[in-house]
PDB file of C-alpha atoms and ligand atoms in Angstrom:
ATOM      1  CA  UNK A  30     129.306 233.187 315.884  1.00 39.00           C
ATOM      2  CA  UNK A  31     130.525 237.133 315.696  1.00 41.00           C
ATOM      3  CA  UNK A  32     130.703 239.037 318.712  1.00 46.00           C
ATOM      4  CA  UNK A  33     131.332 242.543 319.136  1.00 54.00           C
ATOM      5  CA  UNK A  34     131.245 245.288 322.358  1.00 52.00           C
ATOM      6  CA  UNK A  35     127.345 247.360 322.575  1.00 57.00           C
ATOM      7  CA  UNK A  36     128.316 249.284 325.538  1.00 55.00           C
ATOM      8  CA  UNK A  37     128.753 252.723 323.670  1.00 56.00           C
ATOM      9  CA  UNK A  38     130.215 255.937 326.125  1.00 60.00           C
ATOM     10  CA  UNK A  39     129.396 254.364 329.140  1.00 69.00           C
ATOM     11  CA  UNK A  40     125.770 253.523 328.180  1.00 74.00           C
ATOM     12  CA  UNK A  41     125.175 249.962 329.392  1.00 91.00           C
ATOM     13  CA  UNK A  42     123.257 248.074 326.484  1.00 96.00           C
ATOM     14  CA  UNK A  43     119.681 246.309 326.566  1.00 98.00           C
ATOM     15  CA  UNK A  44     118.967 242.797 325.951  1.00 98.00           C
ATOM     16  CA  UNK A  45     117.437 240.776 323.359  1.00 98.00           C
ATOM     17  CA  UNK A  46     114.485 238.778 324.684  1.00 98.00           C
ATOM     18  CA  UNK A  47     112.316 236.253 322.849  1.00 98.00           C
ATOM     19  CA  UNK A  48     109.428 234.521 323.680  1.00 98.00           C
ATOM     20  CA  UNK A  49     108.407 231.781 321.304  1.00 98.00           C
ATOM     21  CA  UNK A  50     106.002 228.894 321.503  1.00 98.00           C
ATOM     22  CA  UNK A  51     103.301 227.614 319.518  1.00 97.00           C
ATOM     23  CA  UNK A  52     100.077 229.311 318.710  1.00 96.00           C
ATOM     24  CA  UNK A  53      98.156 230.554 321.634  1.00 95.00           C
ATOM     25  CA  UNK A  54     100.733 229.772 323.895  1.00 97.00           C
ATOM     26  CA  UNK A  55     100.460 232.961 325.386  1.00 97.00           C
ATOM     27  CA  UNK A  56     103.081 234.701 324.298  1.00 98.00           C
ATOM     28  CA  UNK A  57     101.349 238.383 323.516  1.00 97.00           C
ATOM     29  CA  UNK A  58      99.453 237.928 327.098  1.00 98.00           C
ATOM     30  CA  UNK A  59     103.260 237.391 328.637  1.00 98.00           C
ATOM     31  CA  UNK A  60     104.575 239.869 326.728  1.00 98.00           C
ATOM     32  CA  UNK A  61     102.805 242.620 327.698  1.00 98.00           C
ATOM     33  CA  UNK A  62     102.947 241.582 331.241  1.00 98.00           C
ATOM     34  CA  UNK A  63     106.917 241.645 331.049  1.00 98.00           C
ATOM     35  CA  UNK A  64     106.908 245.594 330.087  1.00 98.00           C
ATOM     36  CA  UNK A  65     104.217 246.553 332.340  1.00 98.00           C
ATOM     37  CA  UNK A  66     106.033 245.104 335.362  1.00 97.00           C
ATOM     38  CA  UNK A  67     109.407 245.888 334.125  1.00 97.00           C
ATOM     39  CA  UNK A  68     108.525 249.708 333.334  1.00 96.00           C
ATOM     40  CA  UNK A  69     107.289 249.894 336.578  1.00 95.00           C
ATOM     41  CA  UNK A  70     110.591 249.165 338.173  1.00 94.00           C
ATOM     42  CA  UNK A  71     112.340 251.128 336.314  1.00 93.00           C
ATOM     43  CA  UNK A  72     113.720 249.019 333.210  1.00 94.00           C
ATOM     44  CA  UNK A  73     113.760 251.080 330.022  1.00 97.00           C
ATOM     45  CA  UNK A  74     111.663 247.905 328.098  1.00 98.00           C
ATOM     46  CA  UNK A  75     109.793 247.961 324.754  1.00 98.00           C
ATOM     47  CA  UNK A  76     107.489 245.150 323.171  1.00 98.00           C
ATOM     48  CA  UNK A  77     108.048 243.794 320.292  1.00 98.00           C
ATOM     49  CA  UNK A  78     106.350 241.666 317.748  1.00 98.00           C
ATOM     50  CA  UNK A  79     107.610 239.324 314.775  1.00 98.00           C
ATOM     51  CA  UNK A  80     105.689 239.536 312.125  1.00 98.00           C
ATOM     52  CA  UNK A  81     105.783 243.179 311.949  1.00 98.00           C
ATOM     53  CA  UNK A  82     102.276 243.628 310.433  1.00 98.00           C
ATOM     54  CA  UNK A  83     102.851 247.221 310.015  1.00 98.00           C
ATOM     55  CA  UNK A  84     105.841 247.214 306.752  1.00 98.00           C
ATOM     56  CA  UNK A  85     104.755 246.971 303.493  1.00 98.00           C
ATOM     57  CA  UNK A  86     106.676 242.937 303.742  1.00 98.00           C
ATOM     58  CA  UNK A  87     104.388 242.673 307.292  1.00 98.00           C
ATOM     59  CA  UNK A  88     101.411 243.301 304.785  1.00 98.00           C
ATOM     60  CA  UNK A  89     102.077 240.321 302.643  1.00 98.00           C
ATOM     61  CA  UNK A  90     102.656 238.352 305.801  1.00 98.00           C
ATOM     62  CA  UNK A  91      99.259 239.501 307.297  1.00 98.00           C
ATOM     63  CA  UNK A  92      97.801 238.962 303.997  1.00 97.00           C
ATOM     64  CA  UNK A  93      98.792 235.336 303.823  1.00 97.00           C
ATOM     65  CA  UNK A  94      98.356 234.203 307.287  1.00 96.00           C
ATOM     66  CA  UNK A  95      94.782 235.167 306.868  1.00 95.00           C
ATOM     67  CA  UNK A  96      94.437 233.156 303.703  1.00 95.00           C
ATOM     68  CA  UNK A  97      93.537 236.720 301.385  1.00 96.00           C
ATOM     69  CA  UNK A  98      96.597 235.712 299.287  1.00 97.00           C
ATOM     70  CA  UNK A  99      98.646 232.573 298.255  1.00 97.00           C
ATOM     71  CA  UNK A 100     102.639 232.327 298.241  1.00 98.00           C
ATOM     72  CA  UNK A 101     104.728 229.330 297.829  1.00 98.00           C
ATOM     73  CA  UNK A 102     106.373 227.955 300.768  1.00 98.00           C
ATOM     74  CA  UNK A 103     109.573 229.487 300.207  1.00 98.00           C
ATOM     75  CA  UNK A 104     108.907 233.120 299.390  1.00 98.00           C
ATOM     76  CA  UNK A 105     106.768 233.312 302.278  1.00 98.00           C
ATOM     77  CA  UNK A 106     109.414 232.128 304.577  1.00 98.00           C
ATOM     78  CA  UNK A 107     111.655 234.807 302.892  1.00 98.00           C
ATOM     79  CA  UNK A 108     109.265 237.251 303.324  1.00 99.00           C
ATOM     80  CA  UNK A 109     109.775 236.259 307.481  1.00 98.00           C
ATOM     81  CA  UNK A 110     112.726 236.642 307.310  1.00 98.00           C
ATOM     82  CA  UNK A 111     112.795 239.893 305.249  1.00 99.00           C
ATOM     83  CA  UNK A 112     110.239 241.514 307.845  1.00 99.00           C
ATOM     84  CA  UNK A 113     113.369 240.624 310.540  1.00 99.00           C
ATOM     85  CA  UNK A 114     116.044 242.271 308.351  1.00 98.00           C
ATOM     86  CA  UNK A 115     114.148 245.580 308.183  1.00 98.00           C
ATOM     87  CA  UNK A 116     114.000 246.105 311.699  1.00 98.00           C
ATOM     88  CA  UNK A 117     117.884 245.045 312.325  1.00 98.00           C
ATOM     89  CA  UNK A 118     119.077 248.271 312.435  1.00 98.00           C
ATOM     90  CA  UNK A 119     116.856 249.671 314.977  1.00 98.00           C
ATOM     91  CA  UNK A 120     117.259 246.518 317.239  1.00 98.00           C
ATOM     92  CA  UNK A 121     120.409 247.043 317.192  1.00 97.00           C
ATOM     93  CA  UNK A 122     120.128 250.568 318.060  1.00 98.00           C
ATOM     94  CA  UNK A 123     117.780 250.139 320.629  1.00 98.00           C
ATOM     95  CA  UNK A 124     120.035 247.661 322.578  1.00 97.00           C
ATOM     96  CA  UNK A 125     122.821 250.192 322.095  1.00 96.00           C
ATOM     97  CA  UNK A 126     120.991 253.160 323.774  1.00 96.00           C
ATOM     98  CA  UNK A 127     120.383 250.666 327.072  1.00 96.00           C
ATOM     99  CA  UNK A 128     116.513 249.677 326.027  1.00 98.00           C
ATOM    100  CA  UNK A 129     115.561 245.794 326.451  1.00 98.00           C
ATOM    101  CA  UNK A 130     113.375 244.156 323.816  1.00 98.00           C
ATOM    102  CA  UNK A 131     110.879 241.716 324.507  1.00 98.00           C
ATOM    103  CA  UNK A 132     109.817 240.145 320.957  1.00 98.00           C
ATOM    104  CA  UNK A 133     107.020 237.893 320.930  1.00 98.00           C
ATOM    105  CA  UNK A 134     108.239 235.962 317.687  1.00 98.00           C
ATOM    106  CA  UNK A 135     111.893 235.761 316.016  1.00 98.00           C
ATOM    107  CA  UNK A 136     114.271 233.059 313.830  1.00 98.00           C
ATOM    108  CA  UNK A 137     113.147 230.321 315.877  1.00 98.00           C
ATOM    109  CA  UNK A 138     109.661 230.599 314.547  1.00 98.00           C
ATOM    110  CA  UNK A 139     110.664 231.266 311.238  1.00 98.00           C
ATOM    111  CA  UNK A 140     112.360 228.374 310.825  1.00 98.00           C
ATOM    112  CA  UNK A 141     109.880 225.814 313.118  1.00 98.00           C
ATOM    113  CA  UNK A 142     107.165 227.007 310.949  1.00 98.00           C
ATOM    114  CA  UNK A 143     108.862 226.631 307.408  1.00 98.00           C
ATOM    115  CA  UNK A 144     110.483 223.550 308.356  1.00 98.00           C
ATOM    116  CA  UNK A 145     107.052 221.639 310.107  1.00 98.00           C
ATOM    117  CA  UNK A 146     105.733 222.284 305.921  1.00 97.00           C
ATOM    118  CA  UNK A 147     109.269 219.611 304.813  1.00 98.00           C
ATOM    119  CA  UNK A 148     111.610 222.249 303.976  1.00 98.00           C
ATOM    120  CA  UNK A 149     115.021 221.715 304.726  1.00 98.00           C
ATOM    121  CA  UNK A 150     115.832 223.158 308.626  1.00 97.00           C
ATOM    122  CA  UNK A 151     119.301 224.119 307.312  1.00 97.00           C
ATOM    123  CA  UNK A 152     118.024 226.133 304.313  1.00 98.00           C
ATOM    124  CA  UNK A 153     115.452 227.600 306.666  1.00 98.00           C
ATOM    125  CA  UNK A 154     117.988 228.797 309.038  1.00 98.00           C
ATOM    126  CA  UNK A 155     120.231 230.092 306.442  1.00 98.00           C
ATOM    127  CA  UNK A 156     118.859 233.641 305.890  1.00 98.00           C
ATOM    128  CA  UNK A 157     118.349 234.539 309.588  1.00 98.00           C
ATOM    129  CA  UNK A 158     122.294 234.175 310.159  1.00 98.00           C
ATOM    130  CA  UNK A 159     124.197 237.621 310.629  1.00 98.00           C
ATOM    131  CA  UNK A 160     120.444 238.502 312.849  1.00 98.00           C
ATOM    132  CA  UNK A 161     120.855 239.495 316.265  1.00 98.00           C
ATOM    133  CA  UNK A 162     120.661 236.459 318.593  1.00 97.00           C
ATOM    134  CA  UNK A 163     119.127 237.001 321.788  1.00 98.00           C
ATOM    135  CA  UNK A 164     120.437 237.134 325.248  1.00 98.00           C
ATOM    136  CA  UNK A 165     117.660 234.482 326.388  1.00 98.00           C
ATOM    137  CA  UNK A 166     115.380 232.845 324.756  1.00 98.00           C
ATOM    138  CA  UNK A 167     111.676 232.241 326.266  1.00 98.00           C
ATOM    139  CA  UNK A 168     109.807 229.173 325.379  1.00 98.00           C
ATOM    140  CA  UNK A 169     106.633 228.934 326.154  1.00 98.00           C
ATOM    141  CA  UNK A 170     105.558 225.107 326.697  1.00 98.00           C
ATOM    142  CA  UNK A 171     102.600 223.766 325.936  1.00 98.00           C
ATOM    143  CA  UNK A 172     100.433 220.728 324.274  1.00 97.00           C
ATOM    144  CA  UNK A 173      99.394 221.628 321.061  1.00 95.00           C
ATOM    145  CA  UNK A 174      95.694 219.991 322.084  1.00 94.00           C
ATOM    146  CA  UNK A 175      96.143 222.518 324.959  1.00 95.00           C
ATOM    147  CA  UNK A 176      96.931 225.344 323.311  1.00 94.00           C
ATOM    148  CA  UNK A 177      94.171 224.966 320.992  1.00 91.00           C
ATOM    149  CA  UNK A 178      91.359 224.967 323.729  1.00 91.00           C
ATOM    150  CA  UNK A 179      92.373 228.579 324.354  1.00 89.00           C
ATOM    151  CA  UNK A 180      90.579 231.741 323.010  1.00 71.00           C
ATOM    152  CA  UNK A 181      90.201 232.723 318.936  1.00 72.00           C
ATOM    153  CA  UNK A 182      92.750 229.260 317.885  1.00 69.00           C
ATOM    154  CA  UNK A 183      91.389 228.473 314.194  1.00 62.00           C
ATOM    155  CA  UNK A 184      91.426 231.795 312.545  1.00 76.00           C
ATOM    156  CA  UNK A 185      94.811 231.778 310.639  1.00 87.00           C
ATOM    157  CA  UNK A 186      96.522 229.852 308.336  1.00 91.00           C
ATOM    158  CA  UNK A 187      98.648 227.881 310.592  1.00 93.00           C
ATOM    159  CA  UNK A 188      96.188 227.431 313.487  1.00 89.00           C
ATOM    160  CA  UNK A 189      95.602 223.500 313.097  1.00 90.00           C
ATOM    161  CA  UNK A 190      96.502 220.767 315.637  1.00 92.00           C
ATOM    162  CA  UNK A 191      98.818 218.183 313.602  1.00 94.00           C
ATOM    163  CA  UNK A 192     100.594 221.105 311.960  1.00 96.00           C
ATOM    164  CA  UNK A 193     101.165 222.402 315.326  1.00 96.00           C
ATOM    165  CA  UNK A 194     102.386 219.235 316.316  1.00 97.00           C
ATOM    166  CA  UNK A 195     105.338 219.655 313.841  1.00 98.00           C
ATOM    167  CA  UNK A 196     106.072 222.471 314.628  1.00 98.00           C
ATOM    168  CA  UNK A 197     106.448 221.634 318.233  1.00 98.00           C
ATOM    169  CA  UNK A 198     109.095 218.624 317.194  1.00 98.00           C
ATOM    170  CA  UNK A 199     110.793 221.883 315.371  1.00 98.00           C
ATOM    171  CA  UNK A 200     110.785 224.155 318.226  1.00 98.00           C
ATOM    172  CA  UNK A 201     112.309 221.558 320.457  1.00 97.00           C
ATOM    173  CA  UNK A 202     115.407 220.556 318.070  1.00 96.00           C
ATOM    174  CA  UNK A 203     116.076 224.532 317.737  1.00 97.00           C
ATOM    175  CA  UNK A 204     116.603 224.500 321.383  1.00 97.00           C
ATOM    176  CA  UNK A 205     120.186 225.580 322.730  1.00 93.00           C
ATOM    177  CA  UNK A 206     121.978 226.972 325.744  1.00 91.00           C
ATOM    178  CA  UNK A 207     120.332 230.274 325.761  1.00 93.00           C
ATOM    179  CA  UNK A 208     116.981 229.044 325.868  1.00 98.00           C
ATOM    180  CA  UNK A 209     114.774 228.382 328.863  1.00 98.00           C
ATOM    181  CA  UNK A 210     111.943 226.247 328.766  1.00 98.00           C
ATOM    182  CA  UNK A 211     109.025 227.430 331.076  1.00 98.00           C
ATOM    183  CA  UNK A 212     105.748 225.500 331.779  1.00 98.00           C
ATOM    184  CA  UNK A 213     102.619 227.472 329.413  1.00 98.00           C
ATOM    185  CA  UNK A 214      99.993 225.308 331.042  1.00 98.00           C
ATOM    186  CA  UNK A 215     100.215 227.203 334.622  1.00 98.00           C
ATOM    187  CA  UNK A 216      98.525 230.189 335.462  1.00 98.00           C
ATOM    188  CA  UNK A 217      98.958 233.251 333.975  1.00 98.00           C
ATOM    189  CA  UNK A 218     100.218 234.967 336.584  1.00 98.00           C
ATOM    190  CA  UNK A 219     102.510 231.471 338.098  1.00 98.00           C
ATOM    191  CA  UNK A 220     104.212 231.439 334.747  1.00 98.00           C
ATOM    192  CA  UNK A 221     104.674 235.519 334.728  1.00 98.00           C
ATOM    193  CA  UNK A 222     106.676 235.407 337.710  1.00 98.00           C
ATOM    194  CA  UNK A 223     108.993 232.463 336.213  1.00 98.00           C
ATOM    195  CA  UNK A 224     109.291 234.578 333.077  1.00 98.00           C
ATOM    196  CA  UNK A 225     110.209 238.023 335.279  1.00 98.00           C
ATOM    197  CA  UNK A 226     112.616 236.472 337.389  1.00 98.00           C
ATOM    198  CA  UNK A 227     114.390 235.011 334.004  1.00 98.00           C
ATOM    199  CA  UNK A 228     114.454 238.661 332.265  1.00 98.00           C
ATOM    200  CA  UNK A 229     115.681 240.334 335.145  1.00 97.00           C
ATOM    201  CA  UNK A 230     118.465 238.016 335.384  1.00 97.00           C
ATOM    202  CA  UNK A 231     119.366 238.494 331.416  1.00 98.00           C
ATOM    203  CA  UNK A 232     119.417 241.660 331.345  1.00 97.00           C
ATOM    204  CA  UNK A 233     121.492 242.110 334.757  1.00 96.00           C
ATOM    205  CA  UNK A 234     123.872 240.351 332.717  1.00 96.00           C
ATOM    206  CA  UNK A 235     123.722 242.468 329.443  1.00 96.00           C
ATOM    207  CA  UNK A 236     124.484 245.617 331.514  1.00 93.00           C
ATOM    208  CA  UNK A 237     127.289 244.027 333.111  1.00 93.00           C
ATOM    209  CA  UNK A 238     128.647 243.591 330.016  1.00 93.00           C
ATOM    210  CA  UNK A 239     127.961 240.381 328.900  1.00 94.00           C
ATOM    211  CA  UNK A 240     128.856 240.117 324.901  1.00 92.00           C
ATOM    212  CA  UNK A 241     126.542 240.885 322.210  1.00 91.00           C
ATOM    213  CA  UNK A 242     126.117 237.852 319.414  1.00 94.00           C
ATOM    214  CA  UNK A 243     124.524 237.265 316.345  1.00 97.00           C
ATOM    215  CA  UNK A 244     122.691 234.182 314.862  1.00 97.00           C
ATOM    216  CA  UNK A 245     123.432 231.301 314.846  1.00 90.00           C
ATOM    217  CA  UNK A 246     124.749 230.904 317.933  1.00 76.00           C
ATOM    218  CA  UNK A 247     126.921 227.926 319.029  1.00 70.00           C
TER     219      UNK A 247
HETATM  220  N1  LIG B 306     105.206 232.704 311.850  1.00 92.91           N
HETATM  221  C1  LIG B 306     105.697 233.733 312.588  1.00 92.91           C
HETATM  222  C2  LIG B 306     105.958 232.081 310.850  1.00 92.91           C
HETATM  223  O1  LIG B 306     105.493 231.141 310.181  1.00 92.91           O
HETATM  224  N2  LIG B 306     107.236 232.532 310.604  1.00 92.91           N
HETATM  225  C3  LIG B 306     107.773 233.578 311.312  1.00 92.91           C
HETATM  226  O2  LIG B 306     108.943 233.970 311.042  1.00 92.91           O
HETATM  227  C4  LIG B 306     106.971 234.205 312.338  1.00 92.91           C
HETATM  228  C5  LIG B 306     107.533 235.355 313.117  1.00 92.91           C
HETATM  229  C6  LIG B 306     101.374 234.507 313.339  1.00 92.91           C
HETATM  230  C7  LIG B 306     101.771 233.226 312.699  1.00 92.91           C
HETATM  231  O3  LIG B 306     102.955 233.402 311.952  1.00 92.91           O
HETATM  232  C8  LIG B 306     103.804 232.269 312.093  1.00 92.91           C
HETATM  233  C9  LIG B 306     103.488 231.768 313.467  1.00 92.91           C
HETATM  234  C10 LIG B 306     102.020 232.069 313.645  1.00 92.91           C
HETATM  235  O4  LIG B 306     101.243 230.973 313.213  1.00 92.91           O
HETATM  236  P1  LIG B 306     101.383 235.586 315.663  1.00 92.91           P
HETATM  237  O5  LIG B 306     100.873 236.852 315.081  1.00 92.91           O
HETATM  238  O6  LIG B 306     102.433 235.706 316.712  1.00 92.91           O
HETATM  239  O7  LIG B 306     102.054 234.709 314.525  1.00 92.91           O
HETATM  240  O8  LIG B 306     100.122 234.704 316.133  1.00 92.91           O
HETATM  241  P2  LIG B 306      99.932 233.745 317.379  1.00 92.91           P
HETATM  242  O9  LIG B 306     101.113 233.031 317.843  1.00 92.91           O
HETATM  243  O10 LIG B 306      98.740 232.900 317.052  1.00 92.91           O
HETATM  244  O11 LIG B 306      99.692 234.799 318.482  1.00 92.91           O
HETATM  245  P3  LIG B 306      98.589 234.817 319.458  1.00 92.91           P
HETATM  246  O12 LIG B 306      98.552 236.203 319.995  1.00 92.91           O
HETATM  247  O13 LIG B 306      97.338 234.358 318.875  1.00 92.91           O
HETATM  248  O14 LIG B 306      99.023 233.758 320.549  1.00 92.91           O
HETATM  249  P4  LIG B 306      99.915 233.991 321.816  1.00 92.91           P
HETATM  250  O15 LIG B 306     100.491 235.346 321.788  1.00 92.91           O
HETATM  251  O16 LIG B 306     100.842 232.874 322.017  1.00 92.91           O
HETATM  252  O17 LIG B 306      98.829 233.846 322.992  1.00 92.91           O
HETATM  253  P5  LIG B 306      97.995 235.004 323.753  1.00 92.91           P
HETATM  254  O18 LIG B 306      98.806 235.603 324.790  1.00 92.91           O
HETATM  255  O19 LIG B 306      97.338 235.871 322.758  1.00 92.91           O
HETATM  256  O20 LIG B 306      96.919 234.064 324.474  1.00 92.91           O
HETATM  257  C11 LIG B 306      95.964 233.329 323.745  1.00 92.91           C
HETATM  258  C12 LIG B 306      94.736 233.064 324.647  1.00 92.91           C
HETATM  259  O21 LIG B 306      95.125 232.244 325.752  1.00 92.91           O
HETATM  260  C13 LIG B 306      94.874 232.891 326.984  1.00 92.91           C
HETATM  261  C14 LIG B 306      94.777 234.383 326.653  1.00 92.91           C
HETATM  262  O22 LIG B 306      93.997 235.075 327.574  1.00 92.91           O
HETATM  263  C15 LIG B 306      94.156 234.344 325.264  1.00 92.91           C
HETATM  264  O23 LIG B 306      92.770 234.177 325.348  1.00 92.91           O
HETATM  265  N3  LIG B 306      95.995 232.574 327.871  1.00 92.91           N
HETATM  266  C16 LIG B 306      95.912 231.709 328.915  1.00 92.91           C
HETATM  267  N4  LIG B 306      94.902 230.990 329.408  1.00 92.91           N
HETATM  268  C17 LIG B 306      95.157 230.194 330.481  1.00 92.91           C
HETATM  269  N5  LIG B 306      96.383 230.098 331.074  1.00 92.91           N
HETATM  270  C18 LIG B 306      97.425 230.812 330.618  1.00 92.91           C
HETATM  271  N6  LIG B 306      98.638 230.707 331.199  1.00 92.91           N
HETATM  272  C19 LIG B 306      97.218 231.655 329.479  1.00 92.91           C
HETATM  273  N7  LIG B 306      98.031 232.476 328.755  1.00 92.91           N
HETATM  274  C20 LIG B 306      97.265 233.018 327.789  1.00 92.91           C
END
């Protein structure tokens, strides 16, 4: 693991957050919460989203997870990770200027869902290293059979309960020391104010100086 200093002239840098989980965990609902509330108070916070739909790469991506065009296993999981790389730079320069990102999506589910299809987990994690790691890692837990009860599950490509299963086995060997692990099947709002009082803390400790990293952490 590389560190290096992202306080810049006295500017006190941002934090990486991630949220990950399985499909419908409510990650986008959480997500949105997080910047509303934070903004509020004050926190300079922007949402993010992995895949970036929006690139010419995020088209692909859209394109396959809604079955309108077939890639092997591999370039797809490329094309992930690709979608990651082009944003680097401004991640990077967002947590410089003192903004906090809150990314529904990064490495974690790039490599979960890649590996849950039998590809190797250490050839999976292999292009993500050199990404930014983030200060805390979200996960949002939840039973597959739960998940899929909620609202819209079925529409993409990956939306199926076994498969989800596997990638829930995936999720939960990726785990390390800078994830938390927060109960999905409470209330909106209960698991909110679990999820605020975890950001808060991280990025108390980014601005305090805490050092900046980059995948894969040890
Ligand atoms: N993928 C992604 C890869 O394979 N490799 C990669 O590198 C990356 C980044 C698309 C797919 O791409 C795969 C993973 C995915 O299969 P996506 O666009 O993030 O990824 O799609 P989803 O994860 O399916 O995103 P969703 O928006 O559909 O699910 P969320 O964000 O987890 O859930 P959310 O917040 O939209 O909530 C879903 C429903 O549940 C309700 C909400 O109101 C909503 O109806 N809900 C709750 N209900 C009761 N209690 C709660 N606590 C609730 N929280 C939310």
């Amino acid at each position: 693991m590389s560190m290096q200093s992202y306080c810049t002239g006295g500017t006190k840098r941002g934090a990486l957050i991630v949220l990950e989980g399985l499909d419908r965990s409510g990650k986008s609902s959480q997500c949105a919460k997080l910047v509303s509330s934070l903004s509020g108070q004050g926190f300079p916070v922007e949402a993010w989203h992995f895949p970036d739909r929006t690139t010419d790469v995020g088209k692909m991506i859209s394109a396959y997870l809604s079955s309108k065009a077939d890639l092997d296993d591999r370039t797809i999981h490329l094309l992930f990770s690709a979608n990651r790389w082009e944003k680097k730079s401004l991640i990077e320069a967002k947590l410089k200027d003192g903004i906090s990102l809150i990314v529904d999506r990064y490495s974690y589910s790039g490599v979960a869902f890649s590996a849950a299809k039998g590809l190797d987990l250490s050839w999976c994690k292999a292009p993500e290293v050199g990404l930014p790691a983030p200060d805390l890692v979200l996960y949002l837990d939840i039973p597959p059979e739960k998940a899929a009860e909620r609202g819209g599950y079925g529409g993409e490509r990956y939306e199926k309960l076994n498969f989800q299963k596997e990638v829930a086995k995936l999720f939960k060997a990726l785990q390390d020391s800078n994830w938390q692990v927060v109960d999905a099947s409470l209330p909106i709002e209960d698991v909110h104010n679990i999820l605020k009082e975890l950001v808060q803390k991280s990025i108390t400790d980014c601005q305090r100086g805490k050092e900046f990293s980059f995948l894969w952490p040890a």
